[in-house]
Coordinates of C-alpha atoms in Angstrom, one line a residue:
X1 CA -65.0 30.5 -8.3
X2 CA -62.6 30.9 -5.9
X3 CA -61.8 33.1 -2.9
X4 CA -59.5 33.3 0.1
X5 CA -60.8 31.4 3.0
X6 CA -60.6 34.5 5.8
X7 CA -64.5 35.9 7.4
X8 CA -64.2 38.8 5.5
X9 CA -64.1 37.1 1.9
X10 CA -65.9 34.3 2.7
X11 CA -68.6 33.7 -0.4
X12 CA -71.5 33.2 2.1
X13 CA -72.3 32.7 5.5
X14 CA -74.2 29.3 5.2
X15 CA -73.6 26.9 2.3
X16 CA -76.6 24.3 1.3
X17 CA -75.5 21.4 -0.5
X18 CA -78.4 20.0 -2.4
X19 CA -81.6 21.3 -3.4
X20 CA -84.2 18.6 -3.0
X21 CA -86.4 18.9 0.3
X22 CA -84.1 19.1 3.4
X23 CA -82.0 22.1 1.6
X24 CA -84.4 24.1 0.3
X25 CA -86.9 23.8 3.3
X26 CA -83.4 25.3 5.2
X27 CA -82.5 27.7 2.9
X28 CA -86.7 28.9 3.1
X29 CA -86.4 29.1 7.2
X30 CA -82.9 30.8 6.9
X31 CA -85.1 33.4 5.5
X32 CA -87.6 33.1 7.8
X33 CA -85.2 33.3 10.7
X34 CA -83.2 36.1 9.8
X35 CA -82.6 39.5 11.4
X36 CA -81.5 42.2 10.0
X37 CA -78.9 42.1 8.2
X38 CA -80.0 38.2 7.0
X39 CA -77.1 35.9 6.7
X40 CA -76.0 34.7 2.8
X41 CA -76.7 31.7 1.6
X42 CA -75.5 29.8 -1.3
X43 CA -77.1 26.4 -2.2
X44 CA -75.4 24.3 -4.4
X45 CA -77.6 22.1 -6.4
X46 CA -76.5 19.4 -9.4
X47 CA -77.0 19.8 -13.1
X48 CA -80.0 18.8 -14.4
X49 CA -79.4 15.1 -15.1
X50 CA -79.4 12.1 -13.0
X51 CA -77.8 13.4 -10.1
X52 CA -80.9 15.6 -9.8
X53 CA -83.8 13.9 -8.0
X54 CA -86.5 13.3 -9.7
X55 CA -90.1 14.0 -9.3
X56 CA -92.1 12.8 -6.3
X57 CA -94.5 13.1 -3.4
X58 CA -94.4 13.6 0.1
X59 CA -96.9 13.4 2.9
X60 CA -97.0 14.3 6.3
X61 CA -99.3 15.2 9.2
X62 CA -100.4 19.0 9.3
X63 CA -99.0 20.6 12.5
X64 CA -101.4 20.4 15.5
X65 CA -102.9 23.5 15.6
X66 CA -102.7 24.2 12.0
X67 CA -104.4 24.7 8.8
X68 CA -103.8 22.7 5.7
X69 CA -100.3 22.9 4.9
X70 CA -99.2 26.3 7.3
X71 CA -96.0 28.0 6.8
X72 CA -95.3 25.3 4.0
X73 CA -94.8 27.7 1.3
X74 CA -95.7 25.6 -1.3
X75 CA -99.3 24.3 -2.7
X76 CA -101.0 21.0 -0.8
X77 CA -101.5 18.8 -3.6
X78 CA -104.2 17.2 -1.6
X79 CA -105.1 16.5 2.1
X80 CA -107.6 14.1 3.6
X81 CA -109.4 14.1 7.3
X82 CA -110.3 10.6 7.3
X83 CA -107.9 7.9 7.3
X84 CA -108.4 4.0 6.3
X85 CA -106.4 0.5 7.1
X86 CA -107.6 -2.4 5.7
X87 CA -106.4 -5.6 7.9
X88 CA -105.2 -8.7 6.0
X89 CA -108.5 -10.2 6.1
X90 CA -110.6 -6.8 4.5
X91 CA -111.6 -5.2 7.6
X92 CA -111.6 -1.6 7.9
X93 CA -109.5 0.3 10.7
X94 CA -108.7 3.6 11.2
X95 CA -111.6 6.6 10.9
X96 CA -111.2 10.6 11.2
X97 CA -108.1 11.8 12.2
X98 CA -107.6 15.0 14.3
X99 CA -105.1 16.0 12.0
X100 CA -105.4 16.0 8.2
X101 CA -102.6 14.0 6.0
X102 CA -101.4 16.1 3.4
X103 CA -99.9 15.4 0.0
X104 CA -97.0 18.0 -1.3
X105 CA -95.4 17.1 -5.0
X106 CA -91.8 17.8 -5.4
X107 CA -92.1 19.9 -8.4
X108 CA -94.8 22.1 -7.0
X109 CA -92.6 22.1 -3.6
X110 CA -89.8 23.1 -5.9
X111 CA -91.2 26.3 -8.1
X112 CA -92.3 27.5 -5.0
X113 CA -89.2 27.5 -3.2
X114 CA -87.3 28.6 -6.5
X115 CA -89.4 31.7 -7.3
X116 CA -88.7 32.5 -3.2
X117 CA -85.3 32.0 -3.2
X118 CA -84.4 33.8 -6.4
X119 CA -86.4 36.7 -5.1
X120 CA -83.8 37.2 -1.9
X121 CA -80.6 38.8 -3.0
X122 CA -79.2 37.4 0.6
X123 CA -79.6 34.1 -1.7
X124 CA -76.9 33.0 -4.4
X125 CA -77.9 29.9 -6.7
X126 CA -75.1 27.3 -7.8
X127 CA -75.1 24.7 -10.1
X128 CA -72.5 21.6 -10.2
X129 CA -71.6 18.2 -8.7
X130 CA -69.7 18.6 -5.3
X131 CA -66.9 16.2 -4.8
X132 CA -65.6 17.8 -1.7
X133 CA -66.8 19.0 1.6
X134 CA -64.4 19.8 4.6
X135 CA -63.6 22.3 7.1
X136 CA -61.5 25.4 6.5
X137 CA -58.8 27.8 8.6
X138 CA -62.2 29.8 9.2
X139 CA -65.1 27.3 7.8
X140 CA -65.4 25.1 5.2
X141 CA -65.1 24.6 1.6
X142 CA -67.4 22.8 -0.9
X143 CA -65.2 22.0 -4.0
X144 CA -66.5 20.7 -7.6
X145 CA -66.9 21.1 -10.9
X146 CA -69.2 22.7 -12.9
X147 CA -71.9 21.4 -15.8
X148 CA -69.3 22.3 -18.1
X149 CA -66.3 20.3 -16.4
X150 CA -64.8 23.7 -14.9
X151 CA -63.8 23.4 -11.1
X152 CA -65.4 25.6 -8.3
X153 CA -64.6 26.2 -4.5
X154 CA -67.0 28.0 -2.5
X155 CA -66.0 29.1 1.6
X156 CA -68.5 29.3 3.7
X157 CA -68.7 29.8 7.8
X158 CA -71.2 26.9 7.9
X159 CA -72.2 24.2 5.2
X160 CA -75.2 21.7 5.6
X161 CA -74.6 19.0 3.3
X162 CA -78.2 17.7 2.0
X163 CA -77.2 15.1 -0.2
X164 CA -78.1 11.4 0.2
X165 CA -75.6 9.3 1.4
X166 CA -74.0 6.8 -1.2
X167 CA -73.1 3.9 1.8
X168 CA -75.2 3.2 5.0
X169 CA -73.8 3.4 8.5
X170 CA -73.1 0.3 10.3
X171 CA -76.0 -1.3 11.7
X172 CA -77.8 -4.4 13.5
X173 CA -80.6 -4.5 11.5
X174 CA -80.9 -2.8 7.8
X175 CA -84.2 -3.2 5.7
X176 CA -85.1 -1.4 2.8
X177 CA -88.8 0.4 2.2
X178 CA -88.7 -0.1 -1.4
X179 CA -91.9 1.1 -3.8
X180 CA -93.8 1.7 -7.0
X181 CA -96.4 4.0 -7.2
X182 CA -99.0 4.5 -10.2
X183 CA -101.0 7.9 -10.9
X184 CA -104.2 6.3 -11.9
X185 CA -107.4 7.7 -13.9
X186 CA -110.5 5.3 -13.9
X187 CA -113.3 5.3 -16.3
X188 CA -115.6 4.9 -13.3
X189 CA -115.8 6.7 -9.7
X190 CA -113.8 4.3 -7.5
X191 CA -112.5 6.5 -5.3
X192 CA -113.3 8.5 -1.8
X193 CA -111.5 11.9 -2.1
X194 CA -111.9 12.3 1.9
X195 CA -110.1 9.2 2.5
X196 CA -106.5 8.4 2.4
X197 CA -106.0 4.6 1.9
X198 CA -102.5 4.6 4.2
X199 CA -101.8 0.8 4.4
X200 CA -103.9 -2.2 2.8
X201 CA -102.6 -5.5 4.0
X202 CA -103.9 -7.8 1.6
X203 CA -101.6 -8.1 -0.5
X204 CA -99.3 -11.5 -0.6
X205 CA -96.8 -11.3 2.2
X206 CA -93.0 -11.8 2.5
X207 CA -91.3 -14.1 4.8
X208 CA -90.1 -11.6 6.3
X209 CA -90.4 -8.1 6.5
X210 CA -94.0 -6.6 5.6
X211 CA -96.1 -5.9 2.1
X212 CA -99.1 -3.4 1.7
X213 CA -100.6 -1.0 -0.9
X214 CA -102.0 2.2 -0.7
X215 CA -104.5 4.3 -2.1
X216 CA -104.5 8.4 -2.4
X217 CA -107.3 9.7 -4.3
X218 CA -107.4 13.1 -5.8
X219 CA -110.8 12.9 -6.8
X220 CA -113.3 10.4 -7.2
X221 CA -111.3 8.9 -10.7
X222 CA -107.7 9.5 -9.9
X223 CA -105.2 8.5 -7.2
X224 CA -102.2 7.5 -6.6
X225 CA -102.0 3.6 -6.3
X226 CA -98.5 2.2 -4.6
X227 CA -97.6 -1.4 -3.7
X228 CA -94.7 -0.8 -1.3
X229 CA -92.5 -3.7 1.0
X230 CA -89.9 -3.6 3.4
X231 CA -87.3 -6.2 2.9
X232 CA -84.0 -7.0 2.5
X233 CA -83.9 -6.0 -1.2
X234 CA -85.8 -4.3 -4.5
X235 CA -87.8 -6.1 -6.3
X236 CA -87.0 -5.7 -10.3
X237 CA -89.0 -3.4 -12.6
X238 CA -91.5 -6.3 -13.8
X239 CA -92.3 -7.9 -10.2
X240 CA -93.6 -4.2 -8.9
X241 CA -96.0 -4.1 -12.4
X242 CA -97.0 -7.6 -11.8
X243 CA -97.9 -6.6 -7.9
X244 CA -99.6 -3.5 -9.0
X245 CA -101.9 -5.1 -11.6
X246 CA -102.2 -7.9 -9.1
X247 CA -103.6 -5.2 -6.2
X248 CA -105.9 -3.3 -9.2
X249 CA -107.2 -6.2 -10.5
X250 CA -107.8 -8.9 -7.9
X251 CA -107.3 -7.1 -4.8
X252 CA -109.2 -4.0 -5.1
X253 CA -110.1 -3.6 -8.5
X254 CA -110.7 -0.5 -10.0
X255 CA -111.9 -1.9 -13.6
X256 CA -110.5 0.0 -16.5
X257 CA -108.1 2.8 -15.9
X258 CA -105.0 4.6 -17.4
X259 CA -101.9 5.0 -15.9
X260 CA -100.5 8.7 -16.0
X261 CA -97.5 8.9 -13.9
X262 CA -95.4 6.5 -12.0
X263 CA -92.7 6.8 -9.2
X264 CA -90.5 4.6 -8.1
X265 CA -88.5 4.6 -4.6
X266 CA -85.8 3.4 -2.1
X267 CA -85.7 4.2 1.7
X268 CA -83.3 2.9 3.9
X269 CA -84.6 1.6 7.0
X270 CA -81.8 1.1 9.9
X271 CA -80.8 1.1 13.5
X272 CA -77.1 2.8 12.2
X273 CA -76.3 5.9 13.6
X274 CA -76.1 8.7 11.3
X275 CA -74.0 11.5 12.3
X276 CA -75.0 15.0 12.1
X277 CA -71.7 17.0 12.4
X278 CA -69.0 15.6 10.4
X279 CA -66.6 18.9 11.1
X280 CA -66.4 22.1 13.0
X281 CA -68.1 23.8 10.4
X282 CA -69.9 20.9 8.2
X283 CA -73.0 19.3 9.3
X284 CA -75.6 16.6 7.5
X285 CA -78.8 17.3 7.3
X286 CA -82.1 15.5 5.4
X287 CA -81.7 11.8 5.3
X288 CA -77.9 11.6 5.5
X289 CA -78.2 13.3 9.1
X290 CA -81.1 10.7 10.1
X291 CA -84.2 12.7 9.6
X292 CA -85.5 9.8 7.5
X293 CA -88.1 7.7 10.7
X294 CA -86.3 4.2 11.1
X295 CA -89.6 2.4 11.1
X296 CA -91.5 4.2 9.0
X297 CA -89.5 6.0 6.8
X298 CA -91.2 9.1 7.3
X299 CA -88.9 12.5 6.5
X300 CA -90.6 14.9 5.6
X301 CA -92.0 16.6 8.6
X302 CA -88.5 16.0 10.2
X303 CA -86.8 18.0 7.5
X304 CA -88.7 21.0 8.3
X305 CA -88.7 20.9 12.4
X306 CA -84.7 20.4 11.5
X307 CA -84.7 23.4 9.7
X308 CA -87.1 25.6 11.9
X309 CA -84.6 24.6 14.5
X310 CA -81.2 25.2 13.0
X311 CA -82.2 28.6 11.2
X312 CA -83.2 29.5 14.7
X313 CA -80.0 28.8 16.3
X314 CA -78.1 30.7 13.9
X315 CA -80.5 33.7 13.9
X316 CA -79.3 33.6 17.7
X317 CA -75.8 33.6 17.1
X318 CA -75.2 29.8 17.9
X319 CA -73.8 27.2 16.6
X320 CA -76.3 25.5 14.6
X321 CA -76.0 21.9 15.1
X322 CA -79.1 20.6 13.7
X323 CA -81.0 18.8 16.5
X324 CA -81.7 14.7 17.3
X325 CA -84.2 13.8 14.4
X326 CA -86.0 11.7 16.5
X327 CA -86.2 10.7 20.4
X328 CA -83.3 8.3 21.5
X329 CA -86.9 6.0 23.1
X330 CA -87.8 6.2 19.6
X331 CA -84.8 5.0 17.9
X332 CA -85.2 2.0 20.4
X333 CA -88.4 1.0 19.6
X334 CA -87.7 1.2 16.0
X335 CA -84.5 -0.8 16.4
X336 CA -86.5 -3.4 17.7
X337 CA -88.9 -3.3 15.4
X338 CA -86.8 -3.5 12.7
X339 CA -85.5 -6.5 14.0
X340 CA -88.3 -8.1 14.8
X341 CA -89.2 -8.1 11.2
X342 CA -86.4 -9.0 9.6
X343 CA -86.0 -12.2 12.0
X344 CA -89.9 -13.1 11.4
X345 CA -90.4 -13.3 14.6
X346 CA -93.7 -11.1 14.2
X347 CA -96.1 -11.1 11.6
X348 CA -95.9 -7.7 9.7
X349 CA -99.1 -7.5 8.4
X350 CA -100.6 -8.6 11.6
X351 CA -98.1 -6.3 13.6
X352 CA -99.6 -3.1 12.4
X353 CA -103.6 -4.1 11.6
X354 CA -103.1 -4.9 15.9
X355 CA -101.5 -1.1 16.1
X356 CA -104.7 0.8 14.7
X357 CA -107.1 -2.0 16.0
X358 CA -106.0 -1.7 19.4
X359 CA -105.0 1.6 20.0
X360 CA -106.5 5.0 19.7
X361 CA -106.1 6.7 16.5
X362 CA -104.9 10.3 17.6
X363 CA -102.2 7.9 20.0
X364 CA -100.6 5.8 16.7
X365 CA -100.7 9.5 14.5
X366 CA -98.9 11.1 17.1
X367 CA -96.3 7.8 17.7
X368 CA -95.6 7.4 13.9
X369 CA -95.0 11.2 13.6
X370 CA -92.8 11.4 16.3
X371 CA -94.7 13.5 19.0
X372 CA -96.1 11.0 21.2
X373 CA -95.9 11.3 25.1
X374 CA -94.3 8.3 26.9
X375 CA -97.3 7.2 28.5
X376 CA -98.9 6.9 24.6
X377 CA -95.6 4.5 23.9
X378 CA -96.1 1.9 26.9
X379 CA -99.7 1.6 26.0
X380 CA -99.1 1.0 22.4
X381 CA -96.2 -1.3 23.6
X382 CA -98.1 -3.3 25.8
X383 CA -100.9 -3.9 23.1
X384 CA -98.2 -5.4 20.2
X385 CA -97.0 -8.8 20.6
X386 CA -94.8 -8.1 23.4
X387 CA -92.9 -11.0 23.6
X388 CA -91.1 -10.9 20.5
X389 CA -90.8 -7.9 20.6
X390 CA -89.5 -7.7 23.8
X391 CA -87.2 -10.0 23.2
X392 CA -85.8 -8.3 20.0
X393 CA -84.7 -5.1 22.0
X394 CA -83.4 -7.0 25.0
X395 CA -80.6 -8.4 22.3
X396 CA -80.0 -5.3 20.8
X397 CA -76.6 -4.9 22.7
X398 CA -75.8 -8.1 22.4
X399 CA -75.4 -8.1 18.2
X400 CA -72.7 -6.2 16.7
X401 CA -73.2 -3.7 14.0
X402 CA -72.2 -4.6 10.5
X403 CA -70.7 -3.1 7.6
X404 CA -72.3 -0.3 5.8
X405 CA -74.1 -1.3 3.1
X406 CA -74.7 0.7 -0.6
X407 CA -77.7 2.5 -1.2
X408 CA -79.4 1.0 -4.1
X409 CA -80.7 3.8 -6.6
X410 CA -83.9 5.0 -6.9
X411 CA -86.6 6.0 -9.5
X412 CA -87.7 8.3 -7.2
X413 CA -88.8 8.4 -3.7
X414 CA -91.6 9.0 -1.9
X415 CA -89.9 10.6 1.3
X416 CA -92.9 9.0 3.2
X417 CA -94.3 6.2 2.9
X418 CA -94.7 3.3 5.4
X419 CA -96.6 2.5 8.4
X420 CA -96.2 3.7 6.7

């Protein structure tokens, strides 16, 4: 599937590599976006295999303003208005939230998208692992092979490479979110389906770094059930069961229930820098261009401003460098953060029972999504331990950045998890 690499023969104006939630959420606002006539768009996805991701949720905040799930495309799995933290000694935080949290599963996320896509003939569908991605006399060029070992080259004016990256960039401070989620059905009501469960803090503690579980129910007798941690490695398959009967037996139990699902999950958490443009035509988008939230590992709701913003820019005719993920303040406070945790200087559990204790809810929503006003940061700054943590950003320049590190693989994400 070759062609000469000149504007007029090129196979498609944008090129999408990958098609988990950062390329098809831009290949849905391309559409969106588009004048008349609407650019082409080939998104190159990998066999179905292990390459593929595989099935999982994300959850986000609904945009201010918004109804459940607006412009989304795809069918809310299930939101909730009011929103619960349990501190490490069993009291209850939070309350209702102005916003409702939203659940979206990848495989409803998915149809959706594919029955869209394959309805727009500006929209071409390719299948096969992608072992090259570079710039071009007049764009770029996404080489690889197909799922019967044939090559392919496609030329494009702009490519937006989705896919996750194999090595981290260096960084001061690296932890990993890691998880394991159960899809629970009990024989007895046990849960609230207007409450989302987002952190409990009971559960045992590491040294360093942070532990909690979660609870979202879909009705009254099923929910998902995760035990998640940030540290500096996975835990192995039979340590997550044991945390997840500890948390359903002894910590909250939920008496007899069957498991129906499971997911399984690795975010990287890091101050690296992840760079967005790696040529004059090739940019990263998704977690490889740094949409994934350093202390939170929220991406979801970054993926799709990203996109908004990018399909925008090229509906305009300019170049369509996707935008700063997140606020350069942000990335500071995270850095800090991170380190703070990783050097046990602050209590983790303690750290963010204090945040919703202390601060208004609306004010920690909007900070862990991103959107809060400066004024919202200095308050919530001033009411964390503030010594350490104070002393963990003022040696940020001080430490050198270290060598990437591998991304371990995953069983399947959760594209959202932390105090999330």
């Amino acid at each position: 599937m070759s062609r000469p690499d000149t504007d007029a023969d090129l196979d498609a104006d944008v090129i999408v590599v990958g098609a988990g939630a950062a390329g098809l959420s831009l290949a849905g606002h391309l559409l969106d976006a588009a004048s008349s006539p609407p650019p082409s768009v080939a998104v190159v996805e990998p066999p179905p295999g292990p390459a593929r991701s595989p099935e999982r949720t994300w959850c986000f905040w609904e945009e201010e303003g918004g109804g459940p799930g607006a412009g989304l495309g795809a069918p809310v799995a299930a939101s909730w208005r009011r929103l619960l933290v349990r501190g490490p000694g069993g009291e209850s935080l939070g309350g209702d939230s102005p916003r409702r949290y939203l659940m979206v599963r990848s495989a409803d996320f998915t149809r959706a998208m594919d029955a869209r896509l394959a309805a727009a003939p500006s929209v071409t569908r390719v299948t096969g692992t992608v072992t090259a991605v570079g710039d071009g006399p007049h764009g770029a060029r996404v080489s690889g092979t197909d799922a019967a070992g044939r090559p392919f080259a496609l030329t494009g004016r702009w490519v937006f490479d989705s896919r996750p990256p194999r090595v981290l960039p260096p960084a001061r401070t690296t932890l990993l979110q890691h998880f394991r989620g159960w899809f629970v059905r009990t024989g007895e009501d046990r849960f609230d389906p207007g409450t989302a469960e987002l952190m409990d803090l009971r559960t045992p503690q590491p040294r360093c770094g942070l532990s909690f579980a979660y609870v979202l129910p879909l009705g009254p007798r099923e929910a998902l059930v995760e035990y998640t941690e940030f540290s500096p490695s996975p835990l192995t398959g039979r340590e997550y069961e044991a945390a997840l009967r500890h948390y359903t037996e002894r910590v909250r139990p939920l008496g007899e229930f069957t498991v129906t699902g499971t997911e399984q999950g690795v975010i990287p958490m890091t101050d690296g820098h992840f760079a967005r443009r790696t040529g004059r035509s090739v940019f990263r988008i998704g977690t490889a261009g740094g949409a994934t939230r350093p202390s939170t590992g929220y991406t979801f709701a970054t993926v799709r401003r990203q996109s908004a913003r990018v399909a925008a820019a090229l509906a305009a005719g300019r170049t369509p460098l996707p935008p700063r993920p997140h606020a350069r303040r942000h990335l500071a406070m995270d850095a800090a953060l991170l380190r703070a945790l990783a050097t046990g200087r602050v209590d983790g559990a303690d750290f963010f029972a204090r945040l919703f204790r202390r601060n208004r809810l609306d004010s920690v929503l909007r900070f862990l999504d991103g959107s809060s006003a400066f004024h919202e940061e200095v308050a919530i700054g001033l009411r964390s331990p503030v010594w350490p943590m104070a002393r963990s950003l003022a040696e940020l320049p001080l430490l050198p950045r270290g060598p990437s590190a591998a991304v371990p693989r995953s069983g399947g994400s959760h594209q959202r998890k932390a105090p999330r």
